[in-house]
Short mmCIF file of C-alpha atoms and ligand atoms in Angstrom, two decimals:
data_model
loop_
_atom_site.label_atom_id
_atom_site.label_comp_id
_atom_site.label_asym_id
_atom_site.label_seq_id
_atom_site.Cartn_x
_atom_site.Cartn_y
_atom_site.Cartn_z
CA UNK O 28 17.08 -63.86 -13.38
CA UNK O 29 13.39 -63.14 -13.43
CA UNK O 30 12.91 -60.50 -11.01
CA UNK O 31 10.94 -61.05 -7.60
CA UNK O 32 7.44 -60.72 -8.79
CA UNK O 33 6.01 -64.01 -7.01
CA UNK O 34 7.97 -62.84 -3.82
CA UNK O 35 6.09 -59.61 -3.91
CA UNK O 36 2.93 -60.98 -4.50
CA UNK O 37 3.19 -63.99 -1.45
CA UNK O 38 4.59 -60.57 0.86
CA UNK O 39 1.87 -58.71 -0.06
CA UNK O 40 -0.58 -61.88 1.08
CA UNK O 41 1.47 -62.43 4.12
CA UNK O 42 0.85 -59.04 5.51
CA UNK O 43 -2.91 -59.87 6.01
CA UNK O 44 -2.24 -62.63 8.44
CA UNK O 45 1.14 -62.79 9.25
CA UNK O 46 2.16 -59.71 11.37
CA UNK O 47 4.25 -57.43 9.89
CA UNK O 48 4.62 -60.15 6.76
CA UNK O 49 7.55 -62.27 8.85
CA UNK O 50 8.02 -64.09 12.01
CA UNK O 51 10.89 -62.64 13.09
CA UNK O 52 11.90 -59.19 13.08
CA UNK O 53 15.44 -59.62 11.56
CA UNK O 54 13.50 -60.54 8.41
CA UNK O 55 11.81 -57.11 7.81
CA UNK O 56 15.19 -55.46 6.93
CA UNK O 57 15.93 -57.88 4.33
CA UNK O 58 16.81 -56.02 1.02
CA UNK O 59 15.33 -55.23 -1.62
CA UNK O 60 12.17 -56.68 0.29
CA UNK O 61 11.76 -59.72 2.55
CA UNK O 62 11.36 -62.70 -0.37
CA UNK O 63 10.08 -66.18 -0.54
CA UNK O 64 12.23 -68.98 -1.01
CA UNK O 65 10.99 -72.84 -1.94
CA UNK O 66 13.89 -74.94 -1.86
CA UNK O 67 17.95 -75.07 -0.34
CA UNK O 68 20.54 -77.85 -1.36
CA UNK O 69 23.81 -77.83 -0.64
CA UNK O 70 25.50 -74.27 -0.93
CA UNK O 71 22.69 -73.74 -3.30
CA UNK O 72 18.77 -71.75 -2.09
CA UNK O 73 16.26 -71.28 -4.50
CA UNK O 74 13.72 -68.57 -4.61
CA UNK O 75 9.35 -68.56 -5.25
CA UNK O 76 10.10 -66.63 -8.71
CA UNK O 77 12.74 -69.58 -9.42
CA UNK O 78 15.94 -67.33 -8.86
CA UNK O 79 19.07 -69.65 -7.78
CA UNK O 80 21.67 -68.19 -4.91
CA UNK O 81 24.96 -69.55 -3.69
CA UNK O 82 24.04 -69.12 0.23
CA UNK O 83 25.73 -66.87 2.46
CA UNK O 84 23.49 -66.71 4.91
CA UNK O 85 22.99 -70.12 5.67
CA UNK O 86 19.56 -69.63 7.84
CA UNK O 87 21.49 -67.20 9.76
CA UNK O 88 24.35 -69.56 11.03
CA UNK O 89 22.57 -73.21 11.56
CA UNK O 90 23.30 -74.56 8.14
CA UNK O 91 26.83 -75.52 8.88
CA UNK O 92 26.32 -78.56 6.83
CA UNK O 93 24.64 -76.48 3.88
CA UNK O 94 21.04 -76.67 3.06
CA UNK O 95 19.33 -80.20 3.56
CA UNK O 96 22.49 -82.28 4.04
CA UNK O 97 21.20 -85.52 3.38
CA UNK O 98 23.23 -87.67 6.45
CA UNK O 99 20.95 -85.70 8.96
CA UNK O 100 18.00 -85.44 6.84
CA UNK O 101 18.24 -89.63 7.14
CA UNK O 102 18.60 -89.59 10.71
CA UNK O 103 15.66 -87.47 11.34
CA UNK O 104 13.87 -89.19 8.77
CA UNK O 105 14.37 -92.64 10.47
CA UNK O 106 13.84 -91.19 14.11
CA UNK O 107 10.66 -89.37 13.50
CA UNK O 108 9.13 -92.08 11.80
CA UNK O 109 8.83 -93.53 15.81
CA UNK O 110 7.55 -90.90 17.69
CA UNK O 111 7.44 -87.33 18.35
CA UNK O 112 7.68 -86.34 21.57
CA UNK O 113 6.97 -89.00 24.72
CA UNK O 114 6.62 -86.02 28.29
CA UNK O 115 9.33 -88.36 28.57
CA UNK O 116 12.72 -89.52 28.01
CA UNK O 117 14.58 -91.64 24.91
CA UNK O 118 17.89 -92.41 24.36
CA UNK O 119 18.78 -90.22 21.24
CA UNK O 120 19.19 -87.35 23.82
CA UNK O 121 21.94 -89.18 25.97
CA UNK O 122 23.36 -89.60 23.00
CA UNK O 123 23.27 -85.63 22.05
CA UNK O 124 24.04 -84.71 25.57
CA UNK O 125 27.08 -86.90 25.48
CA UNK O 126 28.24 -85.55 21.62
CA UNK O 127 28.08 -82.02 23.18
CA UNK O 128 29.77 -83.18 26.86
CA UNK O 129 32.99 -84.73 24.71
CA UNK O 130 32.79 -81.91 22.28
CA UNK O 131 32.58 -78.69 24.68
CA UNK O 132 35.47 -77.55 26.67
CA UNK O 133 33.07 -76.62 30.04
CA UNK O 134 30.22 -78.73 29.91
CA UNK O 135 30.08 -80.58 32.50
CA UNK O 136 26.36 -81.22 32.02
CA UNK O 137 24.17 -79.56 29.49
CA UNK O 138 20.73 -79.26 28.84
CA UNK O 139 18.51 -78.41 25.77
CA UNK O 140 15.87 -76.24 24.94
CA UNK O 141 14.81 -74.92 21.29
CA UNK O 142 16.24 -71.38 20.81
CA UNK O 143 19.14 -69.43 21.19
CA UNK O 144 17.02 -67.35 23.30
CA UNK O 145 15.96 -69.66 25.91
CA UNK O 146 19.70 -71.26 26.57
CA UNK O 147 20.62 -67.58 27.77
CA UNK O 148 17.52 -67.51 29.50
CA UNK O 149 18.13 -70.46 31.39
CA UNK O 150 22.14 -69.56 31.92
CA UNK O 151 21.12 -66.07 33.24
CA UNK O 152 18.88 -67.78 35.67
CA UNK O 153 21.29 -70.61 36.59
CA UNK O 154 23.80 -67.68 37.36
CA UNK O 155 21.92 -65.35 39.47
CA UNK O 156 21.20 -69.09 41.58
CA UNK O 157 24.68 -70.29 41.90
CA UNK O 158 25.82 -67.02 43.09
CA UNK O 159 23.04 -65.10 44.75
CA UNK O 160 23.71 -62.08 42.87
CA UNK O 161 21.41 -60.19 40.25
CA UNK O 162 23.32 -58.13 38.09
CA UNK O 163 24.08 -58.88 34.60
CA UNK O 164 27.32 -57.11 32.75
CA UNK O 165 26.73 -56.86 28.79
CA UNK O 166 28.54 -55.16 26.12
CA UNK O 167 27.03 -52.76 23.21
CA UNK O 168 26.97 -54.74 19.99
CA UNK O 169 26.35 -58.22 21.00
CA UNK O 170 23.23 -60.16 20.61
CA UNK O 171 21.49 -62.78 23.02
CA UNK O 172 18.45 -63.02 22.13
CA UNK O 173 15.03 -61.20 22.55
CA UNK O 174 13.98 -61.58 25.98
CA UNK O 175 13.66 -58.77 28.37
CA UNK O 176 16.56 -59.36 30.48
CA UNK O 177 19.06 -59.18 27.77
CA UNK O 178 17.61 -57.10 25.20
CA UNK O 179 19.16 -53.63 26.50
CA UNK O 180 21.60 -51.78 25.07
CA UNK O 181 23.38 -48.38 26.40
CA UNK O 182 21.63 -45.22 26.81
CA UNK O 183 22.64 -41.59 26.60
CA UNK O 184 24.61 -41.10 29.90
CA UNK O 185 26.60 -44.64 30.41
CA UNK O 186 23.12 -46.72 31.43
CA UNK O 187 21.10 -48.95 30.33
CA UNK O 188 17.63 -49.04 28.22
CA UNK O 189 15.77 -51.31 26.76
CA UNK O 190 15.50 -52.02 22.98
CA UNK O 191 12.01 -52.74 22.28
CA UNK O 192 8.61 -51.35 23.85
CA UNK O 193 6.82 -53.28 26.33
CA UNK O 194 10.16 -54.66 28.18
CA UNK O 195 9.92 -55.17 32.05
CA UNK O 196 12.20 -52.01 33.33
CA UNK O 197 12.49 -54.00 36.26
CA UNK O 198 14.51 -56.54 34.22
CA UNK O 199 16.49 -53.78 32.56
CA UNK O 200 17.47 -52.19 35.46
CA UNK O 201 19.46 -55.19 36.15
CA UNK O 202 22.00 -54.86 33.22
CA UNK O 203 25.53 -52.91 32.93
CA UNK O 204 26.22 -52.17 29.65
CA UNK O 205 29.97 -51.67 28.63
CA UNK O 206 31.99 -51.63 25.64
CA UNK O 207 33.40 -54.40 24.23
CA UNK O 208 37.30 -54.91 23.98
CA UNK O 209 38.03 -52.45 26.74
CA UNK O 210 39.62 -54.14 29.77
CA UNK O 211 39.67 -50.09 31.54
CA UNK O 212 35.88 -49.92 31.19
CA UNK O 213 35.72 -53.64 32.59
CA UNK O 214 37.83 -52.71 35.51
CA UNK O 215 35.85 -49.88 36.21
CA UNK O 216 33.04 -51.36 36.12
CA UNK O 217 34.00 -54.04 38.59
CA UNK O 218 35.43 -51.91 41.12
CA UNK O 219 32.05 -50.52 41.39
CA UNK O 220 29.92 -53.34 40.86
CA UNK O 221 31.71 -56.33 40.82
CA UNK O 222 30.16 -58.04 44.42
CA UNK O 223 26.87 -57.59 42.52
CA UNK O 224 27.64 -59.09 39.40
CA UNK O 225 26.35 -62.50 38.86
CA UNK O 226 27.42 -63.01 35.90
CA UNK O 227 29.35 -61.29 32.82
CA UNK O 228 27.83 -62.06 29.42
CA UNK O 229 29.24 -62.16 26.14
CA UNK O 230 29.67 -63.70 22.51
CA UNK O 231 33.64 -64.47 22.38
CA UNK O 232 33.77 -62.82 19.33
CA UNK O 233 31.55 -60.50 18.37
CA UNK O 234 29.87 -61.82 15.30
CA UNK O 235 26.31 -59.81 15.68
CA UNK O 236 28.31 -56.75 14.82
CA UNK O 237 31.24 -57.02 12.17
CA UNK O 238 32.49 -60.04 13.55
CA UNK O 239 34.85 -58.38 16.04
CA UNK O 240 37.34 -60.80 17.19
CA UNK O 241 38.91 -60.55 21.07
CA UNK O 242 41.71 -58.06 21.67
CA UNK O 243 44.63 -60.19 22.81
CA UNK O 244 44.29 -61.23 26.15
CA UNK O 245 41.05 -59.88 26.31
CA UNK O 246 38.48 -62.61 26.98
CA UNK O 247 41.86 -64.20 29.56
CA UNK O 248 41.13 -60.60 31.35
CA UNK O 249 37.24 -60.60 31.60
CA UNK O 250 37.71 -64.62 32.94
CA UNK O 251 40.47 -62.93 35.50
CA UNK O 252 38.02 -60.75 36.92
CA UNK O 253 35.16 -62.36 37.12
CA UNK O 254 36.58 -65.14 39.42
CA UNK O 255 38.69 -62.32 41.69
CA UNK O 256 35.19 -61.07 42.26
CA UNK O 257 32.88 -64.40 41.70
CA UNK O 258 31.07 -63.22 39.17
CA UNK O 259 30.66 -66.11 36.47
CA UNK O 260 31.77 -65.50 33.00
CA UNK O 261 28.87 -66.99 30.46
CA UNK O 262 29.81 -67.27 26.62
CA UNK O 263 27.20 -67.29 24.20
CA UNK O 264 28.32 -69.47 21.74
CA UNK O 265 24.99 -69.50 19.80
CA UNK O 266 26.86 -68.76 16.75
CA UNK O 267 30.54 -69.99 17.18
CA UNK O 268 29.88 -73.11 18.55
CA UNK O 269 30.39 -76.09 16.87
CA UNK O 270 31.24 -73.46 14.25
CA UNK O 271 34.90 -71.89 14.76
CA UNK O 272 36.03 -75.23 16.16
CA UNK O 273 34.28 -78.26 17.37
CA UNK O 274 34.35 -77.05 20.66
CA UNK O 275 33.57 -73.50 19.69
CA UNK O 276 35.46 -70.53 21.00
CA UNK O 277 36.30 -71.87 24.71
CA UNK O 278 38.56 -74.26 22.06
CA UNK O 279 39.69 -71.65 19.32
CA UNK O 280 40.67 -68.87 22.56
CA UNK O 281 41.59 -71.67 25.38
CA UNK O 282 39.51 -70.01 27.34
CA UNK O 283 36.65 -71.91 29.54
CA UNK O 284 33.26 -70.35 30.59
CA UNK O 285 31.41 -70.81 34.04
CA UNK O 286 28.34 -71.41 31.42
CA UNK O 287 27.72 -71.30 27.67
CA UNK O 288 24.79 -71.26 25.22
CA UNK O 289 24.62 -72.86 22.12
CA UNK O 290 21.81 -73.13 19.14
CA UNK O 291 22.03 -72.28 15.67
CA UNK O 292 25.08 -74.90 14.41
CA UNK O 293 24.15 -77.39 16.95
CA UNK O 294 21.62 -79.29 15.11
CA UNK O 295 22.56 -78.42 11.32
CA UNK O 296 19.11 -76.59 10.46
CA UNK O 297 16.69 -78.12 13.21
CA UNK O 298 15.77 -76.56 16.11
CA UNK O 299 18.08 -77.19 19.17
CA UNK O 300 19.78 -75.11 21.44
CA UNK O 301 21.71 -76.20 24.76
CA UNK O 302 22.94 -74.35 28.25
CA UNK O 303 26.26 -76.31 29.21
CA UNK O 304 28.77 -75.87 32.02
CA UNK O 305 30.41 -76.46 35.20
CA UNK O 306 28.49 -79.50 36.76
CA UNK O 307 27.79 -77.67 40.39
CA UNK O 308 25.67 -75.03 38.86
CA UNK O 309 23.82 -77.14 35.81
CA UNK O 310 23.26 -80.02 38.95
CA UNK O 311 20.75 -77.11 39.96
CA UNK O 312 18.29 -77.96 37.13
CA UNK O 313 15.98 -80.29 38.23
CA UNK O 314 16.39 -79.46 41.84
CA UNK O 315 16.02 -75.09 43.19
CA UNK O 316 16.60 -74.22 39.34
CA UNK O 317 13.33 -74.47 37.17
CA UNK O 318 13.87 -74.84 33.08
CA UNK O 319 10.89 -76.49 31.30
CA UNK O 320 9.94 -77.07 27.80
CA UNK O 321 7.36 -79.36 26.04
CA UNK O 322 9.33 -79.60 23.05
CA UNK O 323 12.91 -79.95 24.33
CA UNK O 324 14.56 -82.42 23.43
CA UNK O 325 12.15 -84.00 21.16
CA UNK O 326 13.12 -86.73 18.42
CA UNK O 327 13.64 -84.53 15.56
CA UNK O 328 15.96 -82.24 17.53
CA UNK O 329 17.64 -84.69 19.03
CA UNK O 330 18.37 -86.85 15.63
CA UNK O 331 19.80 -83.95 14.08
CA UNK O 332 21.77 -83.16 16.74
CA UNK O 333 23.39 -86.16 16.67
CA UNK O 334 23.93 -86.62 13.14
CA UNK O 335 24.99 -83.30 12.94
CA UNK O 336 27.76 -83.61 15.05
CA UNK O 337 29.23 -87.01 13.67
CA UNK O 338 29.34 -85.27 10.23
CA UNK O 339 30.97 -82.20 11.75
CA UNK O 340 33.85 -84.13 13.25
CA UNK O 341 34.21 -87.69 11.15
CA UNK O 342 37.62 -88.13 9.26
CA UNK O 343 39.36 -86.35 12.27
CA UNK O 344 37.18 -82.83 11.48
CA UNK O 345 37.30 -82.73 7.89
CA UNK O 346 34.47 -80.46 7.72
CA UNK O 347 36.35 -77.98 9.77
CA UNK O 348 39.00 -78.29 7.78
CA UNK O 349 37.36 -77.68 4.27
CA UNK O 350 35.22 -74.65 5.73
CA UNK O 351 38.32 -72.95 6.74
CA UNK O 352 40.15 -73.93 3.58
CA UNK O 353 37.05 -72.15 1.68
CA UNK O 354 36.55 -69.16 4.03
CA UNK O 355 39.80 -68.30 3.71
CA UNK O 356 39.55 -68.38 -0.06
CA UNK O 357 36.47 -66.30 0.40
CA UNK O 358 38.53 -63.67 2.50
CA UNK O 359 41.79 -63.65 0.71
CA UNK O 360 40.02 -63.33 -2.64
CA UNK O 361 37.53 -60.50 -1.69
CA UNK O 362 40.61 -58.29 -0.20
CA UNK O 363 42.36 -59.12 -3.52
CA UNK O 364 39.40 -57.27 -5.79
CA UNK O 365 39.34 -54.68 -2.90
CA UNK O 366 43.31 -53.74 -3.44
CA UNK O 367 43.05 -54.07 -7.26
CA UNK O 368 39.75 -51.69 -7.70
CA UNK O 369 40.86 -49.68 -5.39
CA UNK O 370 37.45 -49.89 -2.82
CA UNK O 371 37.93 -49.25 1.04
CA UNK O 372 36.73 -52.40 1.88
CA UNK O 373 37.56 -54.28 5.41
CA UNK O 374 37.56 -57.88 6.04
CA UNK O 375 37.92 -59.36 9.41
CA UNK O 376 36.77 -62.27 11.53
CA UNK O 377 37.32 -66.08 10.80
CA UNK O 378 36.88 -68.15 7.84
CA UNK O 379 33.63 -69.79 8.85
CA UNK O 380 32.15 -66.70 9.96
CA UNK O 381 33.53 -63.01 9.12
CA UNK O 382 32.59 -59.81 8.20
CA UNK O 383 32.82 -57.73 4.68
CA UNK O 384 32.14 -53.89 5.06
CA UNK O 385 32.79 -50.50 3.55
CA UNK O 386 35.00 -48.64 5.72
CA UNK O 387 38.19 -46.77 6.09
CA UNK O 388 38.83 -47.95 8.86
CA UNK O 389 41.81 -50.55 9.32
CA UNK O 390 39.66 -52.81 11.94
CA UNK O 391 36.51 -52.34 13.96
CA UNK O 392 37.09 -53.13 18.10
CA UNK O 393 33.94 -52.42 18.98
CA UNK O 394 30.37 -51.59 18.35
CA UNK O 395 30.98 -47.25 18.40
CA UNK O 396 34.05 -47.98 15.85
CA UNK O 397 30.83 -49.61 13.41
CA UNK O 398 28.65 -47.32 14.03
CA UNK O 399 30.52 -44.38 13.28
CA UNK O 400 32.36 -45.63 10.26
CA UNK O 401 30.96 -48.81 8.40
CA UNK O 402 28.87 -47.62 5.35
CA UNK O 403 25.73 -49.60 5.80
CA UNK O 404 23.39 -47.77 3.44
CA UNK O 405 26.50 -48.91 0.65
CA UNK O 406 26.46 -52.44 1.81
CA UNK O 407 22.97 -53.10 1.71
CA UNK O 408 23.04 -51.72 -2.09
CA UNK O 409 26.02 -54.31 -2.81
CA UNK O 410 23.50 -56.94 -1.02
CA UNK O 411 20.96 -56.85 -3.74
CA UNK O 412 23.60 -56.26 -5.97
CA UNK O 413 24.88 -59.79 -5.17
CA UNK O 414 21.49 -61.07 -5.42
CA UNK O 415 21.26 -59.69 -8.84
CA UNK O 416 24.15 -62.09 -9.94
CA UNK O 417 22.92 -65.36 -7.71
CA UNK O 418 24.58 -64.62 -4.21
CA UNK O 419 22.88 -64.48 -1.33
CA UNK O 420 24.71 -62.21 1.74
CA UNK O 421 23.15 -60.59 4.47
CA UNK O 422 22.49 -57.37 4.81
CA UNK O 423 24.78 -56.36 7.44
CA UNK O 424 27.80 -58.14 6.17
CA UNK O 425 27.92 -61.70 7.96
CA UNK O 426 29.24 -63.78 5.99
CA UNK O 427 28.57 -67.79 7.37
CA UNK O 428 30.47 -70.70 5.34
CA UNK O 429 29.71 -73.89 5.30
CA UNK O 430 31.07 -77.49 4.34
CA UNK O 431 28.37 -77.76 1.08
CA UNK O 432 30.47 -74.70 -0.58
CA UNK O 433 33.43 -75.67 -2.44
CA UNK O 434 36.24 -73.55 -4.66
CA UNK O 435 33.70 -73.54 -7.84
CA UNK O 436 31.14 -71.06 -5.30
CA UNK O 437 34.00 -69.32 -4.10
CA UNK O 438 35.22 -68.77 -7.78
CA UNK O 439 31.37 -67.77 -8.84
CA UNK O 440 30.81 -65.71 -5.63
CA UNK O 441 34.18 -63.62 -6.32
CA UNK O 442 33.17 -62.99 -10.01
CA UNK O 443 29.79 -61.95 -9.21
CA UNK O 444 31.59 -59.47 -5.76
CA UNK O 445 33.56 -57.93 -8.61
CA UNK O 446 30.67 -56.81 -10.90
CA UNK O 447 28.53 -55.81 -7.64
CA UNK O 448 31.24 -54.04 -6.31
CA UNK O 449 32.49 -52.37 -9.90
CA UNK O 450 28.52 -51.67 -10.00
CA UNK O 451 27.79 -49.46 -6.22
CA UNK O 452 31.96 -48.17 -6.34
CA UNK O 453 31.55 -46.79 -9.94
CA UNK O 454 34.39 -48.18 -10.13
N1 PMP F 15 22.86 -65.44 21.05
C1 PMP F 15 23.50 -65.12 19.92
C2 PMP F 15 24.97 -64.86 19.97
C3 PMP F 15 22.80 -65.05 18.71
O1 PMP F 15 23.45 -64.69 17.59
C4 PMP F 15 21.42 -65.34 18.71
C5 PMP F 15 20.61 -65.31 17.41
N2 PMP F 15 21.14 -64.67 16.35
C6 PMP F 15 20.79 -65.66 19.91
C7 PMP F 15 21.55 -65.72 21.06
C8 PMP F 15 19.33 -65.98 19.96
O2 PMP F 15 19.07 -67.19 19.32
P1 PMP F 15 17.61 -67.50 18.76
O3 PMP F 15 17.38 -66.58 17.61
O4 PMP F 15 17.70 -68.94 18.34
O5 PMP F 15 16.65 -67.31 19.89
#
């Protein structure tokens, strides 16, 4: 290892042009500072002083393929080398739109935009249209994006407030926030808002905080009520779809959305992201319902896309199949060092996407349960301990697999976990 010194130096030259050094927020937290990396192949991302990490965070969920998977780099390779982007249609994005229409359990249409971001934008808006309603029910702890209608969390006494400065209170003053994993607090809420509520929002499991799976018969509740009170039920799958099944979460639960959102996974690194559901409200686009974008659907997005999701599911889904093989290596072999050092460590979640924390606890059900008893200021010192030794994980103990890593990571990865953890346990 030689240290971060070239990181430091390009951070230090960032901050004179580039506000606050990154261009996204998420990235300032990044431990010890936010660093520079050149290159990513495979399970494998290398950093600007020449540092080499088995990858854990995977771009934050879209390199489900690993870094530069060379099918899709071909694709986009070959479809760039034609064109751009036409203000106009080509065929690659039928043949997306019909990939994600086979693959998705409620699409009956779909349409794409860039950003996870936007594809809740656009399903918010598509929501309050089909059903004339404005309200929009959220729980604490999930994440969907950074616009100002969703970007709210709960306040002191049960409302709502926003999360950043300069937010439109008008658009927060449209959002219940709840609990997650609480079918009371749902019922409640619905008995006093539910002929307001256009839609409830929600990531089917909760992977933007400890990677909280549903309570049993929890997301069959939330779908129960929303249609006795025509609200529509809207999963985000920006990061379990095309991730914890090829049809997401609707496929792993069996449980089908009005509307979903996808990104991240979609298009294996590239920027895509997609609003799909039930036919009668997406037939709105186009028509009452406006969604625009210069770049949507553009060649590269669209080639990846594509290729993407023929790797994902050729040999009858082996890639599935290999990332949960290795996840669950992952899992079972982290809880193993856990038990034998002795280390209050909790695991939870799903092979290509859990959690790893410091806890007591038995299970986290919600976002209160994490923030009251996960050890983050512990985790974030095993983060850069894990660095030290060649893994990459992020700081607040996501932990995304994909079908580049094989048992040789997972056997380096639990080697290094033991020293890191041996190293901030004392142990
Ligand atoms: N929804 C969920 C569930 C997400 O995790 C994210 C991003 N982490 C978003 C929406 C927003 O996606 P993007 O960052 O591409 O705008």
């Amino acid at each position: 290892m030689s240290g971060y010194e070239r990181s430091r130096e390009l951070l230090a030259r960032a901050r004179k042009s580039l506000a606050g050094g990154v261009s996204s927020d998420v990235r300032v937290s990044m431990k010890p500072f936010p660093l520079y990396f050149e290159r990513g192949e495979g399970a494998l991302l290398y950093d600007a002083d020449g540092n080499a990490y088995i990858d854990y965070a995977l771009g934050q969920g879209p390199l489900i393929l690993g870094h530069s998977p060379p099918a899709v780099l071909e694709a986009v390779d070959e479809a760039m080398r034609r064109g751009q982007i036409f203000a106009g249609q080509h065929e690659l994005e039928i043949e997306a739109a019909e990939a994600v229409v086979e693959l998705v359990p409620c699409a009956g249409l779909v349409r794409f935009s860039l950003s996870g971001s936007e594809a809740v934008h656009a399903a918010v808006r598509l929501a309050r249209a089909g059903t004339g309603r404005t309200k929009l029910l959220r729980f604490e702890g999930h994440y969907h994006g950074w616009f100002d209608g969703v970007l709210v969390g709960p306040d002191d006494d049960g409302g709502a407030a926003p999360l950043s400065q300069g937010q439109s209170p008008g658009a927060v003053g449209e959002v219940i926030v709840l609990p997650w994993n609480d079918l009371d607090a749902l019922e409640s809420a619905f008995a006093r808002h539910g002929e307001e509520l256009a839609a409830v929002i929600m990531e089917p499991v909760m992977c933007n905080t400890a990677v909280v799976p549903p309570g049993d018969g929890y997301l069959e509740g939330v779908r129960a009520y929303c249609d006795r009170y025509g609200a529509l039920l809207i999963l985000d799958e920006v990061i379990t779809g095309f991730r914890l099944a090829p049809g997401g979460a609707q496929e792993r639960f069996g449980v089908t959305a009005d509307l979903a959102t996808y990104g991240k996974a979609l298009a294996g690194g590239f920027p895509n992201s997609a609003v799909a559901g039930r036919a009668d409200l997406m037939e709105r686009l186009g028509q009452s319902v406006n969604h625009s974008g210069t770049f949507n659907s553009n060649v590269i997005s669209m080639a990846a896309t594509v290729a993407t999701l023929r790797e994902l599911t050729r040999d009858g889904n082996a890639a599935y199949r290999k990332i949960e093989r290795t996840g669950t290596a992952l899992m079972d072999g982290l809880r193993e060092i856990g038990a034998r050092l002795g280390i209050p460590l909790l695991i939870q979640g799903f092979p290509p996407a859990f959690y790893l924390g410091f806890t007591e606890a038995e299970s986290f059900e919600n976002a209160a349960d994490y923030a009251a008893r996960a050890d983050v200021e512990r985790y974030g010192r095993f983060a850069v301990a894990m660095l030290e030794r060649g893994v990459r994980v992020l700081e607040r103990g996501l932990w995304y697999v994909s079908a580049a890593h094989d048992d040789e990571h997972v056997a380096r990865t639990l080697e290094a976990a033991e020293d890191a953890l041996r190293q901030v346990f004392n142990a």
